[in-house]
Coordinates of C-alpha atoms in Angstrom, one line a residue:
X1 CA 35.9 -34.9 24.1
X2 CA 38.7 -36.3 22.1
X3 CA 41.8 -34.9 20.2
X4 CA 42.2 -38.1 18.2
X5 CA 44.6 -39.8 20.7
X6 CA 42.6 -40.1 23.9
X7 CA 39.4 -38.9 25.5
X8 CA 39.6 -36.2 28.0
X9 CA 37.6 -34.2 30.5
X10 CA 40.1 -31.3 30.4
X11 CA 38.4 -27.9 30.3
X12 CA 38.2 -25.9 27.1
X13 CA 40.6 -23.3 28.4
X14 CA 43.2 -25.7 29.3
X15 CA 43.0 -27.5 26.0
X16 CA 43.2 -24.2 24.2
X17 CA 46.3 -23.4 26.2
X18 CA 47.9 -26.7 25.5
X19 CA 47.3 -26.3 21.8
X20 CA 48.8 -22.8 21.8
X21 CA 51.8 -24.0 23.8
X22 CA 52.5 -26.8 21.3
X23 CA 52.6 -24.3 18.4
X24 CA 54.8 -21.8 20.3
X25 CA 57.4 -24.5 21.1
X26 CA 57.1 -26.5 17.8
X27 CA 57.4 -23.4 15.6
X28 CA 59.6 -21.1 17.7
X29 CA 56.8 -18.6 17.5
X30 CA 55.9 -15.6 19.7
X31 CA 53.3 -16.3 22.3
X32 CA 51.1 -13.3 21.5
X33 CA 51.0 -14.2 17.8
X34 CA 49.9 -17.8 18.6
X35 CA 47.4 -16.6 21.2
X36 CA 45.7 -14.4 18.6
X37 CA 45.5 -17.3 16.1
X38 CA 44.6 -20.1 18.5
X39 CA 42.9 -18.6 21.5
X40 CA 41.4 -15.3 20.4
X41 CA 40.1 -16.7 17.1
X42 CA 38.4 -19.7 18.9
X43 CA 34.6 -19.8 19.5
X44 CA 35.2 -20.5 23.2
X45 CA 33.4 -18.3 25.7
X46 CA 35.2 -15.1 26.7
X47 CA 36.0 -16.3 30.2
X48 CA 37.7 -19.5 28.8
X49 CA 39.7 -17.5 26.3
X50 CA 40.9 -15.1 29.1
X51 CA 41.9 -18.0 31.3
X52 CA 43.6 -19.8 28.4
X53 CA 45.6 -16.6 27.6
X54 CA 46.6 -16.3 31.2
X55 CA 47.8 -19.9 31.2
X56 CA 49.8 -19.5 28.0
X57 CA 51.6 -16.4 29.0
X58 CA 52.2 -17.7 32.5
X59 CA 53.6 -21.0 31.4
X60 CA 55.8 -19.5 28.8
X61 CA 57.1 -16.9 31.2
X62 CA 58.2 -19.3 33.9
X63 CA 58.8 -22.4 31.9
X64 CA 62.2 -23.1 33.4
X65 CA 60.9 -22.9 36.9
X66 CA 58.0 -25.3 36.0
X67 CA 60.5 -27.8 34.7
X68 CA 62.7 -27.4 37.8
X69 CA 59.7 -28.3 40.0
X70 CA 58.7 -31.2 37.8
X71 CA 62.3 -32.6 37.8
X72 CA 62.2 -32.7 41.6
X73 CA 59.2 -35.0 41.3
X74 CA 60.3 -37.2 38.5
X75 CA 62.5 -40.3 38.8
X76 CA 63.9 -40.0 35.3
X77 CA 63.2 -36.4 34.0
X78 CA 64.9 -37.1 30.7
X79 CA 62.5 -39.9 29.9
X80 CA 59.4 -37.7 29.9
X81 CA 58.4 -37.0 26.3
X82 CA 58.0 -33.3 25.3
X83 CA 54.3 -33.4 24.7
X84 CA 53.7 -34.9 28.2
X85 CA 56.0 -32.4 29.8
X86 CA 54.2 -29.6 28.0
X87 CA 50.9 -30.8 29.3
X88 CA 52.3 -31.2 32.9
X89 CA 53.5 -27.6 33.0
X90 CA 50.0 -26.3 33.0
X91 CA 48.8 -27.8 36.3
X92 CA 52.2 -27.2 37.9
X93 CA 51.8 -23.5 37.0
X94 CA 48.3 -23.5 38.5
X95 CA 49.5 -25.0 41.7
X96 CA 52.7 -23.0 42.1
X97 CA 51.7 -19.6 40.8
X98 CA 47.9 -19.4 40.8
X99 CA 47.2 -21.1 44.1
X100 CA 44.7 -23.4 42.4
X101 CA 43.2 -26.3 44.4
X102 CA 45.6 -29.2 44.2
X103 CA 42.7 -31.6 43.7
X104 CA 41.4 -29.7 40.7
X105 CA 44.8 -29.0 39.2
X106 CA 45.8 -32.7 39.5
X107 CA 42.6 -33.9 38.0
X108 CA 42.7 -31.5 35.1
X109 CA 46.5 -32.2 34.6
X110 CA 45.9 -35.9 34.3
X111 CA 43.2 -35.2 31.7
X112 CA 45.5 -33.0 29.7
X113 CA 48.2 -35.7 29.7
X114 CA 45.6 -38.3 28.7
X115 CA 44.6 -36.2 25.7
X116 CA 48.2 -36.4 24.3
X117 CA 49.5 -39.7 25.7
X118 CA 46.8 -41.9 27.3
X119 CA 49.3 -44.4 28.7
X120 CA 51.0 -41.6 30.6
X121 CA 47.9 -40.7 32.7
X122 CA 49.1 -42.9 35.6
X123 CA 52.6 -41.2 35.6
X124 CA 50.9 -37.8 35.5
X125 CA 48.7 -38.6 38.5
X126 CA 51.7 -39.7 40.6
X127 CA 53.9 -36.8 39.6
X128 CA 51.3 -34.1 40.1
X129 CA 50.4 -35.4 43.6
X130 CA 54.1 -35.0 44.5
X131 CA 54.1 -31.5 43.0
X132 CA 51.1 -30.6 45.2
X133 CA 53.2 -31.5 48.3
X134 CA 56.4 -29.8 46.9
X135 CA 54.5 -26.6 46.1
X136 CA 54.1 -25.9 49.8
X137 CA 57.9 -25.4 50.1
X138 CA 58.3 -23.4 46.8
X139 CA 60.7 -21.6 46.0
X140 CA 62.8 -24.0 48.2
X141 CA 64.7 -21.3 50.0
X142 CA 64.6 -17.6 51.1
X143 CA 64.3 -15.5 48.0
X144 CA 65.4 -12.4 49.8
X145 CA 68.8 -14.0 50.5
X146 CA 69.1 -17.0 48.1
X147 CA 69.5 -15.9 44.4
X148 CA 68.5 -19.3 43.1
X149 CA 65.3 -19.2 45.1
X150 CA 64.6 -15.7 43.9
X151 CA 65.1 -16.8 40.2
X152 CA 62.6 -19.7 40.7
X153 CA 60.1 -17.3 42.3
X154 CA 60.2 -14.8 39.5
X155 CA 60.6 -17.4 36.8
X156 CA 64.0 -16.1 35.4
X157 CA 67.0 -18.2 34.3
X158 CA 69.6 -18.0 37.1
X159 CA 72.4 -16.8 34.7
X160 CA 70.1 -13.8 33.7
X161 CA 69.2 -12.9 37.2
X162 CA 72.9 -13.0 38.0
X163 CA 73.8 -10.7 35.0
X164 CA 71.2 -8.2 36.0
X165 CA 72.2 -8.2 39.7
X166 CA 75.9 -7.5 38.7
X167 CA 74.9 -4.6 36.4
X168 CA 72.3 -2.9 38.6
X169 CA 72.5 -4.3 42.1
X170 CA 69.9 -6.4 43.9
X171 CA 67.0 -3.9 44.4
X172 CA 67.0 -2.7 40.8
X173 CA 67.2 -6.3 39.5
X174 CA 64.3 -7.4 41.7
X175 CA 62.2 -4.5 40.7
X176 CA 62.9 -5.2 36.9
X177 CA 62.0 -8.9 37.2
X178 CA 58.8 -8.2 39.0
X179 CA 57.8 -5.6 36.5
X180 CA 58.6 -8.0 33.6
X181 CA 56.0 -10.3 35.1
X182 CA 53.2 -7.8 35.0
X183 CA 50.7 -7.6 32.2
X184 CA 51.8 -5.3 29.3
X185 CA 49.7 -2.2 28.7
X186 CA 48.4 -1.5 25.1
X187 CA 49.4 1.7 23.4
X188 CA 48.0 2.8 20.1
X189 CA 49.5 5.1 17.5
X190 CA 47.2 7.3 15.5
X191 CA 48.4 7.1 11.9
X192 CA 47.2 10.3 10.3
X193 CA 48.7 9.2 7.0
X194 CA 45.4 7.2 6.8
X195 CA 43.1 8.2 9.6
X196 CA 41.6 11.6 10.1
X197 CA 43.0 13.3 13.3
X198 CA 41.0 12.3 16.3
X199 CA 39.3 9.3 14.7
X200 CA 41.4 6.7 16.6
X201 CA 40.8 8.4 19.9
X202 CA 37.1 8.3 19.2
X203 CA 37.2 4.6 18.4
X204 CA 39.2 3.9 21.4
X205 CA 36.8 5.9 23.6
X206 CA 33.9 3.8 22.2
X207 CA 35.9 0.6 22.8
X208 CA 36.2 1.3 26.6
X209 CA 38.3 4.4 26.8
X210 CA 41.9 5.5 26.3
X211 CA 44.1 8.3 27.7
X212 CA 46.5 10.5 25.7
X213 CA 50.2 10.2 26.3
X214 CA 51.8 13.5 25.4
X215 CA 55.4 12.9 26.4
X216 CA 57.7 10.1 27.6
X217 CA 61.0 11.1 29.4
X218 CA 60.6 14.5 27.8
X219 CA 60.2 13.2 24.2
X220 CA 57.0 14.7 22.6
X221 CA 54.6 12.0 21.4
X222 CA 51.9 12.6 18.7
X223 CA 48.9 10.4 18.5
X224 CA 49.9 8.1 21.3
X225 CA 47.0 6.6 23.3
X226 CA 47.0 4.2 26.3
X227 CA 44.1 1.8 25.9
X228 CA 42.2 1.2 29.2
X229 CA 41.2 -2.4 28.3
X230 CA 43.0 -4.5 25.8
X231 CA 39.7 -6.2 24.9
X232 CA 38.9 -3.0 23.1
X233 CA 41.2 -4.1 20.3
X234 CA 38.4 -6.4 19.0
X235 CA 35.7 -3.7 19.0
X236 CA 34.3 -3.2 15.4
X237 CA 35.4 0.4 14.8
X238 CA 38.9 0.1 16.3
X239 CA 39.5 -3.3 14.7
X240 CA 38.6 -1.8 11.4
X241 CA 41.1 1.1 11.9
X242 CA 43.8 -1.4 12.8
X243 CA 43.0 -3.5 9.7
X244 CA 43.1 -0.4 7.5
X245 CA 46.4 0.9 9.0
X246 CA 44.8 4.0 10.6
X247 CA 45.8 2.7 14.0
X248 CA 48.9 0.7 15.0
X249 CA 49.6 -1.2 18.2
X250 CA 53.0 0.1 19.3
X251 CA 54.5 0.6 22.7
X252 CA 54.9 4.2 23.8
X253 CA 58.8 3.7 24.1
X254 CA 58.8 2.7 20.4
X255 CA 56.7 5.7 19.5
X256 CA 59.2 7.9 21.3
X257 CA 62.1 6.5 19.3
X258 CA 60.1 7.2 16.1
X259 CA 59.3 10.7 17.4
X260 CA 63.0 11.4 18.1
X261 CA 63.9 10.2 14.6
X262 CA 61.4 12.5 12.9
X263 CA 62.4 15.5 15.1
X264 CA 66.0 15.1 14.1
X265 CA 65.4 14.3 10.4
X266 CA 63.3 17.4 10.0
X267 CA 65.7 19.7 11.7
X268 CA 67.3 22.6 9.8
X269 CA 69.9 22.7 12.5
X270 CA 73.4 22.6 10.8
X271 CA 75.8 23.3 13.7
X272 CA 76.7 21.0 16.5
X273 CA 73.6 20.2 18.6
X274 CA 74.0 19.6 22.3
X275 CA 70.4 18.4 23.1
X276 CA 67.4 17.2 21.1
X277 CA 65.2 19.4 23.3
X278 CA 66.4 22.4 21.4
X279 CA 64.5 21.2 18.3
X280 CA 61.2 20.4 20.1
X281 CA 60.0 24.0 20.2
X282 CA 61.1 24.9 16.7
X283 CA 58.4 26.1 14.2
X284 CA 57.1 23.9 11.4
X285 CA 59.8 23.6 8.8
X286 CA 57.8 23.2 5.6
X287 CA 58.3 20.9 2.5
X288 CA 61.8 22.3 1.6
X289 CA 63.2 20.6 4.7
X290 CA 61.7 17.2 3.9
X291 CA 64.6 14.9 4.8
X292 CA 66.4 11.8 3.4
X293 CA 66.2 8.8 5.7
X294 CA 68.0 5.4 5.8
X295 CA 66.4 2.9 8.2
X296 CA 68.4 -0.3 9.0
X297 CA 66.9 -3.4 10.5
X298 CA 63.5 -2.1 9.6
X299 CA 61.7 -5.3 10.3
X300 CA 58.0 -5.2 9.5
X301 CA 57.9 -1.4 9.2
X302 CA 56.1 -0.2 12.3
X303 CA 58.6 2.5 13.1
X304 CA 58.9 3.3 9.3
X305 CA 55.2 4.3 9.3
X306 CA 55.4 6.2 12.5
X307 CA 58.5 8.2 11.4
X308 CA 56.9 9.1 8.0
X309 CA 53.6 10.2 9.8
X310 CA 55.7 12.4 12.1
X311 CA 57.7 13.8 9.3
X312 CA 54.6 14.8 7.4
X313 CA 53.2 16.4 10.5
X314 CA 56.3 18.6 10.7
X315 CA 56.9 19.3 7.1
X316 CA 53.6 18.8 5.4
X317 CA 55.1 16.1 3.2
X318 CA 56.8 12.8 3.9
X319 CA 60.5 12.2 3.4
X320 CA 60.9 11.9 -0.3
X321 CA 64.0 9.6 0.0
X322 CA 63.3 6.8 2.6
X323 CA 65.4 3.6 2.1
X324 CA 64.4 0.7 4.4
X325 CA 66.8 -2.2 4.8
X326 CA 66.5 -5.5 6.4
X327 CA 68.2 -8.9 6.0
X328 CA 65.1 -11.1 6.1
X329 CA 63.3 -11.4 2.8
X330 CA 59.8 -12.1 4.1
X331 CA 60.1 -9.0 6.4
X332 CA 61.2 -6.8 3.5
X333 CA 58.1 -8.0 1.5
X334 CA 55.8 -7.5 4.5
X335 CA 57.3 -4.0 5.1
X336 CA 56.5 -2.9 1.5
X337 CA 52.9 -4.2 1.7
X338 CA 52.4 -2.7 5.2
X339 CA 53.9 0.7 4.3
X340 CA 51.5 0.9 1.3
X341 CA 48.5 0.0 3.4
X342 CA 49.5 2.6 6.0
X343 CA 50.1 5.3 3.5
X344 CA 53.8 5.6 4.2
X345 CA 56.2 6.4 1.4
X346 CA 59.2 4.1 1.0
X347 CA 61.3 5.0 -1.9
X348 CA 63.4 1.7 -1.8
X349 CA 63.3 -1.5 0.1
X350 CA 66.6 -3.3 0.3
X351 CA 67.1 -6.9 1.4
X352 CA 70.8 -7.4 2.3
X353 CA 73.2 -8.8 4.8
X354 CA 74.3 -6.1 7.3
X355 CA 77.4 -5.6 9.4
X356 CA 80.0 -5.7 6.6
X357 CA 82.5 -3.1 5.4
X358 CA 80.6 -1.8 2.4
X359 CA 78.1 1.0 2.0
X360 CA 74.5 0.0 2.6
X361 CA 73.0 2.5 0.2
X362 CA 74.3 5.1 -2.2
X363 CA 74.3 8.8 -1.1
X364 CA 74.5 10.5 2.3
X365 CA 71.4 10.9 4.4
X366 CA 70.1 13.5 6.9
X367 CA 69.2 10.7 9.2
X368 CA 70.4 7.1 9.6
X369 CA 68.3 5.0 12.0
X370 CA 69.6 1.7 13.2
X371 CA 66.9 -0.2 15.0
X372 CA 69.4 -2.7 16.3
X373 CA 69.0 -6.5 16.8
X374 CA 69.3 -7.2 20.5
X375 CA 68.4 -9.6 23.3
X376 CA 64.9 -7.9 23.7
X377 CA 65.0 -8.0 27.4
X378 CA 63.1 -4.7 27.7
X379 CA 60.0 -6.4 26.1
X380 CA 59.6 -9.5 28.3
X381 CA 56.0 -8.6 29.2
X382 CA 55.1 -8.8 25.5
X383 CA 57.5 -11.6 24.6
X384 CA 57.8 -13.8 27.7
X385 CA 59.3 -16.6 25.6
X386 CA 62.5 -14.6 25.2
X387 CA 63.9 -15.2 28.6
X388 CA 64.1 -19.0 28.1
X389 CA 65.2 -18.9 24.5
X390 CA 68.3 -16.8 24.9
X391 CA 71.4 -18.3 26.4
X392 CA 74.6 -17.0 28.0
X393 CA 76.7 -15.3 25.4
X394 CA 73.8 -13.9 23.4
X395 CA 74.1 -10.5 25.0
X396 CA 77.9 -10.3 24.1
X397 CA 77.3 -11.6 20.6
X398 CA 74.5 -9.0 19.9
X399 CA 76.7 -6.2 21.3
X400 CA 79.5 -7.2 18.9
X401 CA 77.2 -7.2 16.0
X402 CA 75.7 -3.9 16.9
X403 CA 79.1 -2.1 16.9
X404 CA 79.7 -3.5 13.4
X405 CA 76.3 -2.3 12.3
X406 CA 76.9 1.2 13.8
X407 CA 80.2 1.5 12.0
X408 CA 78.6 0.5 8.7
X409 CA 75.6 2.9 9.3
X410 CA 77.9 5.8 10.1
X411 CA 79.3 5.8 6.6
X412 CA 76.0 6.9 5.2
X413 CA 75.4 10.0 7.4
X414 CA 76.1 13.4 5.8
X415 CA 78.1 15.9 7.7
X416 CA 75.7 17.6 10.1
X417 CA 73.4 14.7 9.9
X418 CA 72.3 12.3 12.7
X419 CA 72.8 8.7 13.6
X420 CA 70.2 7.2 15.9
X421 CA 70.8 3.9 17.6
X422 CA 68.0 2.1 19.3
X423 CA 67.5 -1.2 21.1
X424 CA 64.6 -2.8 23.1
X425 CA 67.0 -4.2 25.8
X426 CA 68.5 -3.2 29.1
X427 CA 72.0 -4.5 29.2
X428 CA 75.0 -2.2 29.3
X429 CA 76.9 -4.2 26.7
X430 CA 74.2 -3.8 24.1
X431 CA 73.5 -0.1 25.0
X432 CA 76.0 2.3 26.4
X433 CA 79.0 0.1 25.9
X434 CA 78.2 -0.6 22.3
X435 CA 77.8 3.2 21.7
X436 CA 81.1 3.8 23.5
X437 CA 82.9 1.2 21.4
X438 CA 81.6 2.7 18.2
X439 CA 82.7 6.3 19.1
X440 CA 86.2 5.0 19.8
X441 CA 86.4 3.4 16.3
X442 CA 87.7 5.2 13.3
X443 CA 84.2 5.5 11.9
X444 CA 82.8 6.9 15.2
X445 CA 85.6 9.4 15.7
X446 CA 83.8 12.0 13.5
X447 CA 80.7 11.9 15.6
X448 CA 79.6 13.6 18.7
X449 CA 77.0 12.6 21.2
X450 CA 73.6 14.5 21.5
X451 CA 71.7 14.6 24.8
X452 CA 68.1 13.6 24.8
X453 CA 66.0 16.0 26.8
X454 CA 68.6 16.3 29.5
X455 CA 69.8 12.7 29.5
X456 CA 72.8 11.1 27.9
X457 CA 70.3 8.8 26.2
X458 CA 66.5 7.9 26.1
X459 CA 66.2 5.1 28.6
X460 CA 62.7 4.7 30.2
X461 CA 62.6 2.4 33.2
X462 CA 60.3 -0.6 33.3
X463 CA 57.6 0.0 35.8
X464 CA 54.2 -1.7 36.1
X465 CA 51.6 -0.1 33.8
X466 CA 54.3 1.9 32.0
X467 CA 55.9 1.4 28.6
X468 CA 58.7 -1.1 27.7
X469 CA 62.3 -0.5 28.5
X470 CA 64.1 0.8 25.4
X471 CA 67.4 2.6 24.7
X472 CA 68.1 5.2 22.2
X473 CA 71.3 7.2 21.7
X474 CA 71.7 10.1 19.3
X475 CA 74.9 11.0 17.6
X476 CA 75.8 13.8 15.0
X477 CA 78.4 13.7 12.3
X478 CA 80.6 16.8 12.9
X479 CA 83.1 16.4 10.1

């Protein structure tokens, strides 16, 4: 077979993986999005698509480690062209992480390189034979004692491993990195703004089964399902519900944040609140308590839909005033279309720069929800490319921005209303420290903290098979 540059005997799965990796790197795209368009949409047999997916996610996750191994075996690492290096990473991943036969990996690796640069096939053969020998000594040290060897083994940038070790200690850091390399579970949200109650559960059952998730760290969840097999997403009935907006793919931690927002927004509680748990057992409030909501950094609107669905469940109607704000025009456009398809009412979509001194929207709101931009380290299973895209200094820069965003958001909260701050990361600077800095500012001085089901914040740990690591803090304006 030929790709127009050279003939190759590389397998279908490896060629699909190489194609996907090229798009991910060339466009700065998310791996999962590219896999859906390149691998899942191909007419390759299911086994080839599964192996291609494994290769793509694996190579993206440990890209820096693969380059480190390659560089040990290259005379002039900087002379290797990007497309050749990209092709070489696949067989290196197979030999180092999948324990594939060196003979097969070398042979297929040479064919992959031949497909993009025929003249580099000889180089590929020599380099990959060296890699086969070097792989026996990987990770080139004792990972239990040597932090550099541990970083190579788990496929994390050394600076990030060091940061996590300083914040948590060695055992917690190791557990987090191992969990980040596990497959991500698939959670569904039943959007009753479109789908009849129980319909998504029926479709998931027919697609291989799903289990109901009722709570997470004490936070009640409504319509949350854990899919037993992600391949069920392409089953006809479930795929149709996803296309129609009756079902959303959303991690359970994200669903819990949306549930917290709705619980607070629909509260008739006016005095100081000590714990969100006090609201969980409250009776249905009715339409007269339908809230006003301001959502900042709303993105593509997944939480927007889930919040409105939960508000309708509590009040019988959606929030009549729901202002969604983002600073990326195409996301604002997509949010409007998606909200309409999913039956979620958005009274106004605003595209504006955030983090300044002025008010974001006119009026005072019962709930202001800041879904803050962050390093995203709690979602590495779903977005493995993040760990190699971020650089030292990103965490601190994100934390500084988030404090500015909190101060701006605070000005739109009514007295007695709530400010919810959420991230999908795990660093102290972006989470607890950012909240503390805000509370010490003039804008934060009028707020008090609210416990979340007994904890200072909502902070589920990352464990294999569980939801992503998120953070959510709740504050109430007291005066």
